[in-house]
Every structure is written in structure tokens, then in C-alpha cells.
């Protein structure tokens, strides 16, 4: 890193970092056992929450240069925020991490290929739903035409890292462009109406995982919800916020707030833990914007994970049934640590008759997905995943349930790598609950 870049970054750290929040860290070490990168790096303090906070503070104080080692430490962080619930001082580590990354990435020159890739991802693709549909549609074409089989037979995929080879195999079957473009925007409650809600459909969830979105709306209808799906909503901005593009994240936030403001609903429902946690944080993201501060607070108060509203509406007390199988659950870090939603998924899973729920050891420890972490930090990601698969196998579960698309793909990768994809499945909780509900009601009606 050039000296001029270091100087600029250090100045920005002094100007923008929340110094009071940095001082809140008491260096007690309660966060260490909860941090996957600290554990997997052989207890390297540079890869722990308190170590990273110490580096940030050192840069602000002028004691430490913001060199490549500092950047590497911050890049290695999963951003899982598992350190926050165990912190006795309630340090908002996630906010500090996002601010530090934003300063570094906005002031450090990158190579042309990296710069081009970031521009395509952050500017040209995720903010534009129609482009997301177009790109995902190409994937669907690749799957449906037999090209995927040809590529596999040719050995072309062997040119890529093992983790990407596994990911390509476990990607869900993508809907057609027509299905993605013509999704309904309003759903009447099937059961007697209890709530009117809006659905945050997301970008990847409404393209690559469209079937799971369809399951979500159907479940909410069965639970007694009228649903509206605003057409002007877009990507939540989490990828931007976590990836050092905070201004673009703010643009996404404003677009989504405006999209939902006139909906007049009880809740705004999400089915992706990572999206939900970032949406809940819009009030912090826009806290310094006079025009948007109150609007962001009003928006954030309405965000609710689908599992929370289902439990609130006593969906778990309805008949739910599956053939005998052992089920276990892998927490979404951001659902648990960001949205503080822990018991609701378990309550729903435990209510399914004919199945046995087994709690996984360290279910709340990150699986190593973390957005695009499993691509850019593949070695550490797979190391973390290996531990997760050990705990999965110990449950003897045939079904691993998740509440976030990244976690779902990561667990599918783990199952593929372990070689038991013919014995164990990973599913999103709403897909499993819909199957359990419809099976029970087909039998009883």
C-alpha cells in the first residue's frame, strides 16, 4: 500500500470512525470463543474481534499504519457478528467493521480487474432487478438445455477451485425469465385474515431462489396474511454495505424505504437472514441524513422474519406432518445476531409431527458462507465448513434446515464435499414447512 494511500486512509479513520464505540471495547476477551476466524487461525489475535478493534483504534491514534496487514485482518472477518451478543459492553462491532472497510476500499487503489469486477457487481448488476433476471435466466438456460451436463463431461469445471465446483453442482434449478418477470404482486389470505404484510422479495431470492419465495408467500397466506409485493423494491444493499460501498448501500436503502412507505402494512416480511439484518439496520445507516432518518426508523421497526410472524400467528399450532426423519437446524448468523431471532425457527421445526428435531452443537457458529466470503476467502471458508459438517454428521440428521440462501448453498456444498448428497438434504425452512403443512392438510381434509 502506497504511503499517500495510508495517509488518506488514516485521516479518514480519524474523521469517520466512531471513537467512543472503539473505546467501549474492554479487551475482556469474551468474544474470542465465539469468533470462527480466531479459532480456525490458531487463536491469532489479529483475526479476533478485539484484535481488529485494537487495529482500528491504533490507526485512529496514529500508532498503527493502515497497511496491507490491517486490510487483510478486516477482509478475513466473516462479519457474522457472533461477538456482539456475548459482549458485556454491547460494542456494535458490525458497524465498526463496515465503516473501516468502507474507508479502506474507497481510498485504496485496486487493480483494473478487481475494479472492473466491483463495478459490475455493485453498480451494474445487483441494483437492477431486470439485469438480475437476465443473468439468472442465462443460468436457467445453462441448466435446462443440457449444457451443464456437457460442461461436466468435458472436465472444464476442474479448472476452478473445489469450492466453486461444488457450488456449481448444488445451485437450485432456476425458473424461467417469464416466471421471474410475471410474479404476482398481491396475494389474498387463504385462512381468515389476521395481518396485512408486505414481502421483501430480495434480488437473489426473487431470481435464483424464486421457488422459496413462492413457498414463503403461500405459507403466509395459509397463516392468514394478505400480502403485497412492491414492484419498485430492489437489492437490500447488504453486499454493498459489507463490501466497502456504503454510499451505494444508502442509495439502495432509500429506494426500498420509498418502495414500502405507502403499503400501509403491519409488517415487512423477509425470508433471508442476511437481508433482514441489513434492513433492520437502515435506521443506523441513515442516522445522519436529516431527510431520511425518521423514515428509516419507521421502516426498520416493521421488519420481521417470516419465522417470527408465523409463530406470532400460531402457525406452529396447526397440523404439520412429515414422514419420519431427523431434522437439525443451522442458524443464519444475521438472523440470530442481527435480528435476534433464535427460538422461532426451532419452535416451528419442533412442531412437525412424524419427525425428530435434534439440536446441532454450535448451531449458531457461522457456516463460512458470509455473502461472497466463500468465494474470495475460500480456504478459510472451507475450513469453517468442515467443522460445521462434523457437527451436522453428529446429529444423524437427514435434513439440514437453514433460513438464509447463502447458508443453504454453503451447507449443500458441505454435503457434496462429504459425499453424502444421496443421504442428506439441505432445505430452506419455508420450503420444509410448506411441505409439512400441505401434507398434513391433505391427509386431514
CSV table of C-alpha atoms in Angstrom, one decimal:
chain,number,residue,atom,x,y,z
A,1,UNK,CA,0.0,0.0,0.0
A,2,UNK,CA,1.5,3.4,-1.0
A,3,UNK,CA,2.2,6.0,1.6
A,4,UNK,CA,-0.2,8.5,0.1
A,5,UNK,CA,-3.0,5.9,0.4
A,6,UNK,CA,-2.0,5.2,4.0
A,7,UNK,CA,-2.1,8.9,4.9
A,8,UNK,CA,-5.5,9.3,3.3
A,9,UNK,CA,-7.0,6.3,5.0
A,10,UNK,CA,-5.6,7.3,8.4
A,11,UNK,CA,-7.2,10.8,8.0
A,12,UNK,CA,-10.5,9.2,7.1
A,13,UNK,CA,-10.3,6.8,10.1
A,14,UNK,CA,-9.8,9.8,12.4
A,15,UNK,CA,-12.7,11.7,10.8
A,16,UNK,CA,-15.3,8.9,10.4
A,17,UNK,CA,-14.7,6.1,12.9
A,18,UNK,CA,-16.8,6.1,16.0
A,19,UNK,CA,-14.1,6.6,18.6
A,20,UNK,CA,-16.5,6.2,21.5
A,21,UNK,CA,-17.5,2.8,20.2
A,22,UNK,CA,-13.9,1.8,19.8
A,23,UNK,CA,-13.3,2.8,23.4
A,24,UNK,CA,-16.2,0.7,24.5
A,25,UNK,CA,-14.2,-2.5,23.9
A,26,UNK,CA,-12.8,-3.5,27.3
A,27,UNK,CA,-10.4,-6.1,25.8
A,28,UNK,CA,-12.0,-8.7,28.1
A,29,UNK,CA,-11.8,-11.5,25.5
A,30,UNK,CA,-15.4,-12.7,25.9
A,31,UNK,CA,-15.7,-12.5,22.1
A,32,UNK,CA,-12.8,-14.9,21.4
A,33,UNK,CA,-14.6,-18.2,21.8
A,34,UNK,CA,-17.4,-17.0,19.6
A,35,UNK,CA,-15.2,-15.9,16.7
A,36,UNK,CA,-14.7,-18.6,13.9
A,37,UNK,CA,-11.7,-16.9,12.3
A,38,UNK,CA,-9.9,-16.6,15.7
A,39,UNK,CA,-10.5,-20.2,16.4
A,40,UNK,CA,-9.6,-21.5,12.9
A,41,UNK,CA,-6.5,-19.3,12.6
A,42,UNK,CA,-5.0,-20.9,15.7
A,43,UNK,CA,-6.1,-18.1,18.1
A,44,UNK,CA,-4.4,-15.3,16.2
A,45,UNK,CA,-5.4,-12.1,17.9
A,46,UNK,CA,-5.3,-10.2,14.6
A,47,UNK,CA,-8.2,-12.3,13.5
A,48,UNK,CA,-10.3,-11.8,16.6
A,49,UNK,CA,-13.0,-9.0,17.2
A,50,UNK,CA,-11.0,-7.3,20.0
A,51,UNK,CA,-7.8,-7.6,17.9
A,52,UNK,CA,-9.5,-6.0,14.9
A,53,UNK,CA,-10.9,-3.2,17.1
A,54,UNK,CA,-7.4,-2.7,18.5
A,55,UNK,CA,-6.1,-2.3,15.0
A,56,UNK,CA,-8.8,0.2,14.1
A,57,UNK,CA,-8.1,2.2,17.2
A,58,UNK,CA,-4.4,2.1,16.6
A,59,UNK,CA,-4.9,3.5,13.1
A,60,UNK,CA,-7.1,6.3,14.5
A,61,UNK,CA,-4.5,7.1,17.2
A,62,UNK,CA,-1.7,7.1,14.7
A,63,UNK,CA,0.1,4.2,16.4
A,64,UNK,CA,-0.5,1.7,13.6
A,65,UNK,CA,-0.2,2.3,9.8
A,66,UNK,CA,-3.3,1.2,7.8
A,67,UNK,CA,-1.1,-1.2,5.8
A,68,UNK,CA,-2.0,-4.4,3.9
A,69,UNK,CA,-1.8,-6.4,7.1
A,70,UNK,CA,-4.6,-4.3,8.6
A,71,UNK,CA,-6.7,-4.6,5.5
A,72,UNK,CA,-6.1,-8.4,5.5
A,73,UNK,CA,-7.3,-8.7,9.1
A,74,UNK,CA,-10.5,-6.9,8.2
A,75,UNK,CA,-11.0,-8.8,5.0
A,76,UNK,CA,-10.7,-12.1,6.8
A,77,UNK,CA,-13.6,-11.2,9.1
A,78,UNK,CA,-16.8,-13.1,8.2
A,79,UNK,CA,-18.9,-10.2,9.6
A,80,UNK,CA,-21.1,-12.8,11.4
A,81,UNK,CA,-21.4,-10.6,14.4
A,82,UNK,CA,-21.3,-13.5,16.8
A,83,UNK,CA,-19.2,-11.4,19.1
A,84,UNK,CA,-22.0,-8.9,19.7
A,85,UNK,CA,-24.4,-11.0,21.8
A,86,UNK,CA,-21.6,-12.1,24.1
A,87,UNK,CA,-20.0,-8.6,24.5
A,88,UNK,CA,-20.7,-7.2,28.1
A,89,UNK,CA,-20.1,-3.7,26.8
A,90,UNK,CA,-22.5,-4.1,23.8
A,91,UNK,CA,-19.9,-3.0,21.3
A,92,UNK,CA,-21.5,-2.6,17.8
A,93,UNK,CA,-18.7,-4.4,16.1
A,94,UNK,CA,-20.6,-4.8,12.8
A,95,UNK,CA,-21.0,-1.1,12.5
A,96,UNK,CA,-17.3,-0.5,13.1
A,97,UNK,CA,-16.3,-3.2,10.6
A,98,UNK,CA,-18.5,-1.8,7.8
A,99,UNK,CA,-17.1,1.8,8.4
A,100,UNK,CA,-13.5,0.6,8.4
A,101,UNK,CA,-13.9,-1.4,5.2
A,102,UNK,CA,-15.7,1.5,3.5
A,103,UNK,CA,-12.8,3.8,4.3
A,104,UNK,CA,-10.2,1.4,3.1
A,105,UNK,CA,-11.9,0.4,-0.1
A,106,UNK,CA,-12.9,4.0,-1.0
A,107,UNK,CA,-9.3,5.2,-0.6
A,108,UNK,CA,-7.1,2.3,-1.8
A,109,UNK,CA,-6.4,1.8,-5.4
A,110,UNK,CA,-7.2,-1.6,-6.8
A,111,UNK,CA,-6.1,-3.4,-9.9
A,112,UNK,CA,-8.1,-2.9,-13.0
A,113,UNK,CA,-9.6,-6.4,-13.0
A,114,UNK,CA,-10.8,-6.0,-9.4
A,115,UNK,CA,-12.0,-2.5,-10.0
A,116,UNK,CA,-14.0,-3.7,-13.0
A,117,UNK,CA,-15.4,-6.7,-11.1
A,118,UNK,CA,-16.6,-4.5,-8.3
A,119,UNK,CA,-18.1,-2.0,-10.7
A,120,UNK,CA,-20.1,-4.8,-12.4
A,121,UNK,CA,-21.3,-6.3,-9.2
A,122,UNK,CA,-22.0,-3.2,-7.1
A,123,UNK,CA,-23.1,-0.8,-9.9
A,124,UNK,CA,-24.3,-2.7,-12.9
A,125,UNK,CA,-25.9,-5.8,-11.6
A,126,UNK,CA,-27.4,-6.0,-8.1
A,127,UNK,CA,-29.1,-2.6,-8.1
A,128,UNK,CA,-31.0,-3.5,-11.2
A,129,UNK,CA,-33.7,-6.3,-10.8
A,130,UNK,CA,-34.2,-6.8,-14.6
A,131,UNK,CA,-30.5,-7.4,-15.1
A,132,UNK,CA,-30.5,-9.9,-12.2
A,133,UNK,CA,-33.3,-11.7,-14.0
A,134,UNK,CA,-31.3,-11.6,-17.2
A,135,UNK,CA,-28.2,-13.1,-15.7
A,136,UNK,CA,-30.1,-15.7,-13.7
A,137,UNK,CA,-32.1,-16.5,-16.8
A,138,UNK,CA,-28.8,-17.5,-18.5
A,139,UNK,CA,-28.1,-19.8,-15.6
A,140,UNK,CA,-31.5,-21.4,-16.1
A,141,UNK,CA,-30.8,-21.8,-19.8
A,142,UNK,CA,-27.5,-23.5,-18.9
A,143,UNK,CA,-29.3,-25.9,-16.7
A,144,UNK,CA,-32.3,-26.7,-18.9
A,145,UNK,CA,-30.6,-27.2,-22.2
A,146,UNK,CA,-28.1,-29.9,-21.2
A,147,UNK,CA,-25.2,-27.5,-21.4
A,148,UNK,CA,-24.4,-28.2,-17.7
A,149,UNK,CA,-24.0,-32.0,-18.4
A,150,UNK,CA,-21.7,-31.2,-21.4
A,151,UNK,CA,-19.6,-28.9,-19.3
A,152,UNK,CA,-19.3,-31.6,-16.6
A,153,UNK,CA,-18.3,-34.3,-19.0
A,154,UNK,CA,-15.7,-32.1,-20.7
A,155,UNK,CA,-13.9,-31.6,-17.4
A,156,UNK,CA,-14.0,-27.8,-17.8
A,157,UNK,CA,-15.1,-27.3,-14.2
A,158,UNK,CA,-11.8,-28.8,-13.0
A,159,UNK,CA,-10.2,-25.5,-13.9
A,160,UNK,CA,-12.0,-23.9,-10.9
A,161,UNK,CA,-11.3,-24.3,-7.2
A,162,UNK,CA,-13.1,-27.2,-5.4
A,163,UNK,CA,-15.5,-24.9,-3.6
A,164,UNK,CA,-16.7,-23.3,-6.9
A,165,UNK,CA,-17.0,-26.8,-8.5
A,166,UNK,CA,-19.2,-27.9,-5.6
A,167,UNK,CA,-21.3,-24.7,-5.7
A,168,UNK,CA,-22.0,-25.1,-9.4
A,169,UNK,CA,-23.4,-28.6,-8.7
A,170,UNK,CA,-25.7,-27.5,-5.9
A,171,UNK,CA,-27.2,-24.4,-7.4
A,172,UNK,CA,-31.0,-24.6,-7.4
A,173,UNK,CA,-33.0,-25.2,-10.6
A,174,UNK,CA,-33.7,-21.7,-11.8
A,175,UNK,CA,-37.2,-20.6,-13.0
A,176,UNK,CA,-37.7,-19.2,-16.5
A,177,UNK,CA,-37.4,-15.5,-17.2
A,178,UNK,CA,-41.2,-15.4,-17.8
A,179,UNK,CA,-41.9,-16.7,-14.3
A,180,UNK,CA,-39.4,-14.3,-12.7
A,181,UNK,CA,-40.9,-11.3,-14.6
A,182,UNK,CA,-44.5,-12.2,-14.1
A,183,UNK,CA,-44.6,-12.9,-10.4
A,184,UNK,CA,-47.8,-11.7,-8.6
A,185,UNK,CA,-47.8,-8.5,-6.6
A,186,UNK,CA,-50.8,-9.2,-4.4
A,187,UNK,CA,-52.0,-12.3,-2.5
A,188,UNK,CA,-55.2,-12.7,-0.6
A,189,UNK,CA,-55.1,-14.6,2.7
A,190,UNK,CA,-56.3,-18.2,2.3
A,191,UNK,CA,-57.1,-18.6,6.0
A,192,UNK,CA,-59.2,-16.0,7.9
A,193,UNK,CA,-57.1,-12.8,7.6
A,194,UNK,CA,-55.1,-11.8,10.7
A,195,UNK,CA,-52.5,-9.4,9.2
A,196,UNK,CA,-51.7,-7.4,6.1
A,197,UNK,CA,-48.0,-7.6,5.3
A,198,UNK,CA,-45.5,-6.5,2.6
A,199,UNK,CA,-43.0,-9.0,1.4
A,200,UNK,CA,-39.3,-8.0,0.8
A,201,UNK,CA,-38.6,-10.4,-2.1
A,202,UNK,CA,-34.9,-9.5,-2.5
A,203,UNK,CA,-32.6,-9.9,-5.5
A,204,UNK,CA,-31.2,-13.4,-5.4
A,205,UNK,CA,-34.2,-14.7,-3.5
A,206,UNK,CA,-36.6,-13.5,-6.3
A,207,UNK,CA,-34.5,-14.9,-9.1
A,208,UNK,CA,-32.3,-17.9,-8.2
A,209,UNK,CA,-34.5,-18.8,-5.2
A,210,UNK,CA,-37.8,-17.9,-6.7
A,211,UNK,CA,-39.4,-21.2,-5.6
A,212,UNK,CA,-38.5,-20.4,-2.0
A,213,UNK,CA,-40.1,-17.0,-2.3
A,214,UNK,CA,-43.2,-18.7,-3.7
A,215,UNK,CA,-43.3,-21.0,-0.7
A,216,UNK,CA,-43.0,-18.0,1.6
A,217,UNK,CA,-46.0,-16.2,0.2
A,218,UNK,CA,-48.0,-19.5,0.2
A,219,UNK,CA,-47.2,-20.1,3.9
A,220,UNK,CA,-48.1,-16.5,4.8
A,221,UNK,CA,-51.4,-17.0,3.0
A,222,UNK,CA,-52.1,-20.2,5.0
A,223,UNK,CA,-51.2,-18.3,8.2
A,224,UNK,CA,-53.9,-15.6,7.5
A,225,UNK,CA,-51.9,-12.8,5.8
A,226,UNK,CA,-52.8,-10.6,2.9
A,227,UNK,CA,-49.6,-9.8,1.1
A,228,UNK,CA,-48.4,-7.0,-1.1
A,229,UNK,CA,-45.1,-7.2,-3.0
A,230,UNK,CA,-44.0,-3.6,-4.1
A,231,UNK,CA,-42.6,-3.7,-7.6
A,232,UNK,CA,-40.1,-0.8,-7.1
A,233,UNK,CA,-38.1,-2.5,-4.4
A,234,UNK,CA,-34.5,-3.6,-5.1
A,235,UNK,CA,-31.5,-5.3,-3.5
A,236,UNK,CA,-31.3,-4.6,0.2
A,237,UNK,CA,-27.7,-3.2,-0.1
A,238,UNK,CA,-26.1,-5.7,2.3
A,239,UNK,CA,-23.5,-6.8,-0.2
A,240,UNK,CA,-22.6,-3.1,-0.7
A,241,UNK,CA,-22.6,-2.3,3.0
A,242,UNK,CA,-20.4,-5.3,3.9
A,243,UNK,CA,-18.1,-4.8,0.9
A,244,UNK,CA,-16.9,-1.2,1.4
A,245,UNK,CA,-19.6,0.5,-0.7
A,246,UNK,CA,-21.5,2.3,2.0
A,247,UNK,CA,-22.8,5.2,-0.2
A,248,UNK,CA,-24.3,2.7,-2.6
A,249,UNK,CA,-25.9,0.9,0.3
A,250,UNK,CA,-27.5,4.1,1.3
A,251,UNK,CA,-28.9,4.6,-2.2
A,252,UNK,CA,-30.4,1.1,-2.0
A,253,UNK,CA,-31.9,1.8,1.4
A,254,UNK,CA,-33.6,5.0,0.3
A,255,UNK,CA,-35.1,3.2,-2.8
A,256,UNK,CA,-36.5,0.4,-0.6
A,257,UNK,CA,-37.9,2.7,2.1
A,258,UNK,CA,-39.7,4.7,-0.6
A,259,UNK,CA,-41.0,1.5,-2.2
A,260,UNK,CA,-42.7,0.3,1.0
A,261,UNK,CA,-43.8,3.6,2.6
A,262,UNK,CA,-47.3,3.6,1.1
A,263,UNK,CA,-48.0,-0.1,1.7
A,264,UNK,CA,-49.9,0.5,5.0
A,265,UNK,CA,-49.0,-2.9,6.4
A,266,UNK,CA,-48.4,-4.4,9.8
A,267,UNK,CA,-45.0,-5.9,8.9
A,268,UNK,CA,-42.4,-6.1,6.2
A,269,UNK,CA,-41.5,-9.8,5.9
A,270,UNK,CA,-38.1,-11.2,4.9
A,271,UNK,CA,-37.0,-14.8,4.4
A,272,UNK,CA,-33.3,-14.2,4.2
A,273,UNK,CA,-31.4,-13.6,7.4
A,274,UNK,CA,-28.7,-11.5,5.8
A,275,UNK,CA,-31.1,-9.2,4.1
A,276,UNK,CA,-33.3,-8.9,7.2
A,277,UNK,CA,-30.4,-7.9,9.4
A,278,UNK,CA,-29.3,-5.2,7.0
A,279,UNK,CA,-32.9,-3.9,6.5
A,280,UNK,CA,-33.3,-3.7,10.3
A,281,UNK,CA,-30.1,-1.6,10.3
A,282,UNK,CA,-31.4,1.1,7.9
A,283,UNK,CA,-32.0,3.4,10.8
A,284,UNK,CA,-28.3,3.3,11.7
A,285,UNK,CA,-27.2,3.5,8.1
A,286,UNK,CA,-29.2,6.7,7.6
A,287,UNK,CA,-28.9,8.2,11.1
A,288,UNK,CA,-27.0,11.3,9.9
A,289,UNK,CA,-29.4,12.0,7.0
A,290,UNK,CA,-32.0,14.6,8.2
A,291,UNK,CA,-34.4,13.9,5.4
A,292,UNK,CA,-34.3,10.1,5.8
A,293,UNK,CA,-33.6,9.4,9.4
A,294,UNK,CA,-37.2,9.1,10.7
A,295,UNK,CA,-38.3,7.4,7.5
A,296,UNK,CA,-35.6,4.8,8.0
A,297,UNK,CA,-36.6,4.3,11.7
A,298,UNK,CA,-40.2,3.7,10.7
A,299,UNK,CA,-39.2,1.2,8.0
A,300,UNK,CA,-36.8,-0.7,10.3
A,301,UNK,CA,-39.5,-1.1,13.0
A,302,UNK,CA,-41.7,-3.1,10.6
A,303,UNK,CA,-39.1,-5.6,9.5
A,304,UNK,CA,-39.9,-9.1,10.7
A,305,UNK,CA,-38.5,-12.5,9.7
A,306,UNK,CA,-41.1,-14.9,8.3
A,307,UNK,CA,-40.5,-17.4,11.1
A,308,UNK,CA,-41.3,-14.7,13.7
A,309,UNK,CA,-44.6,-13.8,12.1
A,310,UNK,CA,-45.6,-17.5,11.7
A,311,UNK,CA,-45.0,-18.1,15.4
A,312,UNK,CA,-46.9,-14.9,16.3
A,313,UNK,CA,-49.8,-16.2,14.3
A,314,UNK,CA,-49.7,-19.6,15.9
A,315,UNK,CA,-48.8,-21.4,12.7
A,316,UNK,CA,-46.9,-24.0,14.8
A,317,UNK,CA,-50.1,-25.0,16.5
A,318,UNK,CA,-51.6,-26.1,13.2
A,319,UNK,CA,-51.2,-29.6,11.9
A,320,UNK,CA,-47.7,-30.1,10.4
A,321,UNK,CA,-46.5,-33.5,9.3
A,322,UNK,CA,-43.6,-35.2,7.6
A,323,UNK,CA,-42.5,-38.8,7.2
A,324,UNK,CA,-40.2,-39.9,10.0
A,325,UNK,CA,-36.8,-38.1,9.7
A,326,UNK,CA,-34.3,-36.4,11.9
A,327,UNK,CA,-34.1,-32.7,11.3
A,328,UNK,CA,-31.4,-30.3,12.5
A,329,UNK,CA,-31.0,-26.5,12.1
A,330,UNK,CA,-28.1,-24.3,11.2
A,331,UNK,CA,-28.6,-20.7,12.4
A,332,UNK,CA,-28.3,-17.8,10.0
A,333,UNK,CA,-25.7,-15.6,11.8
A,334,UNK,CA,-27.5,-12.4,10.8
A,335,UNK,CA,-30.9,-13.7,11.7
A,336,UNK,CA,-29.6,-14.7,15.2
A,337,UNK,CA,-27.2,-11.9,15.9
A,338,UNK,CA,-28.7,-9.1,13.8
A,339,UNK,CA,-32.4,-9.7,14.0
A,340,UNK,CA,-32.2,-11.5,17.4
A,341,UNK,CA,-34.4,-14.3,16.0
A,342,UNK,CA,-33.3,-17.6,17.6
A,343,UNK,CA,-36.2,-19.6,19.1
A,344,UNK,CA,-38.8,-19.1,16.4
A,345,UNK,CA,-37.3,-21.4,13.7
A,346,UNK,CA,-36.8,-24.1,16.4
A,347,UNK,CA,-40.4,-23.7,17.7
A,348,UNK,CA,-41.7,-24.3,14.1
A,349,UNK,CA,-39.4,-27.3,13.4
A,350,UNK,CA,-40.2,-29.0,16.8
A,351,UNK,CA,-43.9,-28.8,16.0
A,352,UNK,CA,-43.7,-31.0,12.9
A,353,UNK,CA,-45.2,-34.4,13.7
A,354,UNK,CA,-43.6,-37.5,12.5
A,355,UNK,CA,-40.1,-36.0,12.6
A,356,UNK,CA,-37.5,-35.6,15.3
A,357,UNK,CA,-35.7,-32.4,15.9
A,358,UNK,CA,-32.0,-32.6,17.1
A,359,UNK,CA,-30.1,-29.5,18.1
A,360,UNK,CA,-26.8,-29.2,16.4
A,361,UNK,CA,-23.7,-28.4,18.5
A,362,UNK,CA,-22.6,-24.9,17.8
A,363,UNK,CA,-25.6,-24.3,15.5
A,364,UNK,CA,-25.0,-20.6,15.9
A,365,UNK,CA,-21.4,-20.7,14.7
A,366,UNK,CA,-21.0,-19.3,11.2
A,367,UNK,CA,-21.0,-21.9,8.4
A,368,UNK,CA,-18.4,-19.9,6.4
A,369,UNK,CA,-20.7,-18.6,3.7
A,370,UNK,CA,-20.9,-14.9,4.7
A,371,UNK,CA,-22.1,-13.4,1.4
A,372,UNK,CA,-19.3,-13.9,-1.1
A,373,UNK,CA,-16.7,-14.9,1.6
A,374,UNK,CA,-16.8,-18.5,0.4
A,375,UNK,CA,-15.6,-17.3,-3.0
A,376,UNK,CA,-13.0,-14.6,-2.0
A,377,UNK,CA,-11.7,-16.4,1.1
A,378,UNK,CA,-12.3,-20.0,0.0
A,379,UNK,CA,-9.6,-21.7,2.2
A,380,UNK,CA,-10.9,-20.2,5.5
A,381,UNK,CA,-14.5,-20.7,4.5
A,382,UNK,CA,-14.0,-24.4,3.7
A,383,UNK,CA,-12.1,-24.8,7.0
A,384,UNK,CA,-15.0,-23.4,8.9
A,385,UNK,CA,-17.4,-25.5,6.9
A,386,UNK,CA,-15.5,-28.7,7.7
A,387,UNK,CA,-16.2,-28.1,11.4
A,388,UNK,CA,-19.8,-27.4,10.7
A,389,UNK,CA,-20.2,-30.7,8.8
A,390,UNK,CA,-18.6,-32.6,11.7
A,391,UNK,CA,-21.4,-31.3,13.9
A,392,UNK,CA,-24.0,-32.0,11.2
A,393,UNK,CA,-23.0,-35.6,11.0
A,394,UNK,CA,-23.1,-36.0,14.8
A,395,UNK,CA,-26.8,-35.3,14.7
A,396,UNK,CA,-27.5,-38.1,12.3
A,397,UNK,CA,-30.0,-35.7,10.6
A,398,UNK,CA,-31.2,-36.4,7.1
A,399,UNK,CA,-32.5,-32.8,6.7
A,400,UNK,CA,-30.5,-29.7,7.5
A,401,UNK,CA,-32.6,-26.6,7.7
A,402,UNK,CA,-31.4,-23.0,7.1
A,403,UNK,CA,-33.0,-19.6,7.0
A,404,UNK,CA,-30.7,-17.8,4.5
A,405,UNK,CA,-29.8,-18.5,0.9
A,406,UNK,CA,-26.0,-18.2,1.4
A,407,UNK,CA,-26.2,-20.7,4.3
A,408,UNK,CA,-28.3,-23.0,2.2
A,409,UNK,CA,-25.8,-23.1,-0.6
A,410,UNK,CA,-22.9,-23.5,1.9
A,411,UNK,CA,-24.5,-26.4,3.6
A,412,UNK,CA,-25.2,-28.0,0.2
A,413,UNK,CA,-21.6,-27.6,-0.7
A,414,UNK,CA,-20.6,-29.2,2.6
A,415,UNK,CA,-22.9,-32.2,1.9
A,416,UNK,CA,-21.5,-32.5,-1.6
A,417,UNK,CA,-17.9,-32.4,-0.3
A,418,UNK,CA,-18.6,-35.0,2.2
A,419,UNK,CA,-20.1,-37.3,-0.4
A,420,UNK,CA,-23.5,-37.9,1.1
A,421,UNK,CA,-25.7,-35.9,-1.1
A,422,UNK,CA,-27.8,-39.0,-1.7
A,423,UNK,CA,-28.5,-39.3,2.0
A,424,UNK,CA,-28.8,-35.8,3.4
A,425,UNK,CA,-30.6,-32.7,2.1
A,426,UNK,CA,-30.3,-29.0,3.0
A,427,UNK,CA,-33.5,-27.0,2.7
A,428,UNK,CA,-34.8,-23.5,3.4
A,429,UNK,CA,-37.2,-23.6,6.4
A,430,UNK,CA,-40.2,-22.3,4.4
A,431,UNK,CA,-39.9,-25.0,1.8
A,432,UNK,CA,-39.9,-27.6,4.5
A,433,UNK,CA,-42.8,-26.0,6.4
A,434,UNK,CA,-44.9,-25.7,3.3
A,435,UNK,CA,-44.4,-29.4,2.6
A,436,UNK,CA,-45.3,-30.3,6.2
A,437,UNK,CA,-48.4,-28.1,6.2
A,438,UNK,CA,-49.7,-29.3,2.8
A,439,UNK,CA,-49.0,-33.0,3.7
A,440,UNK,CA,-50.9,-32.7,7.0
A,441,UNK,CA,-53.9,-30.9,5.5
A,442,UNK,CA,-54.1,-33.2,2.5
A,443,UNK,CA,-54.4,-36.1,5.0
A,444,UNK,CA,-56.9,-34.4,7.3
A,445,UNK,CA,-59.2,-32.6,4.8
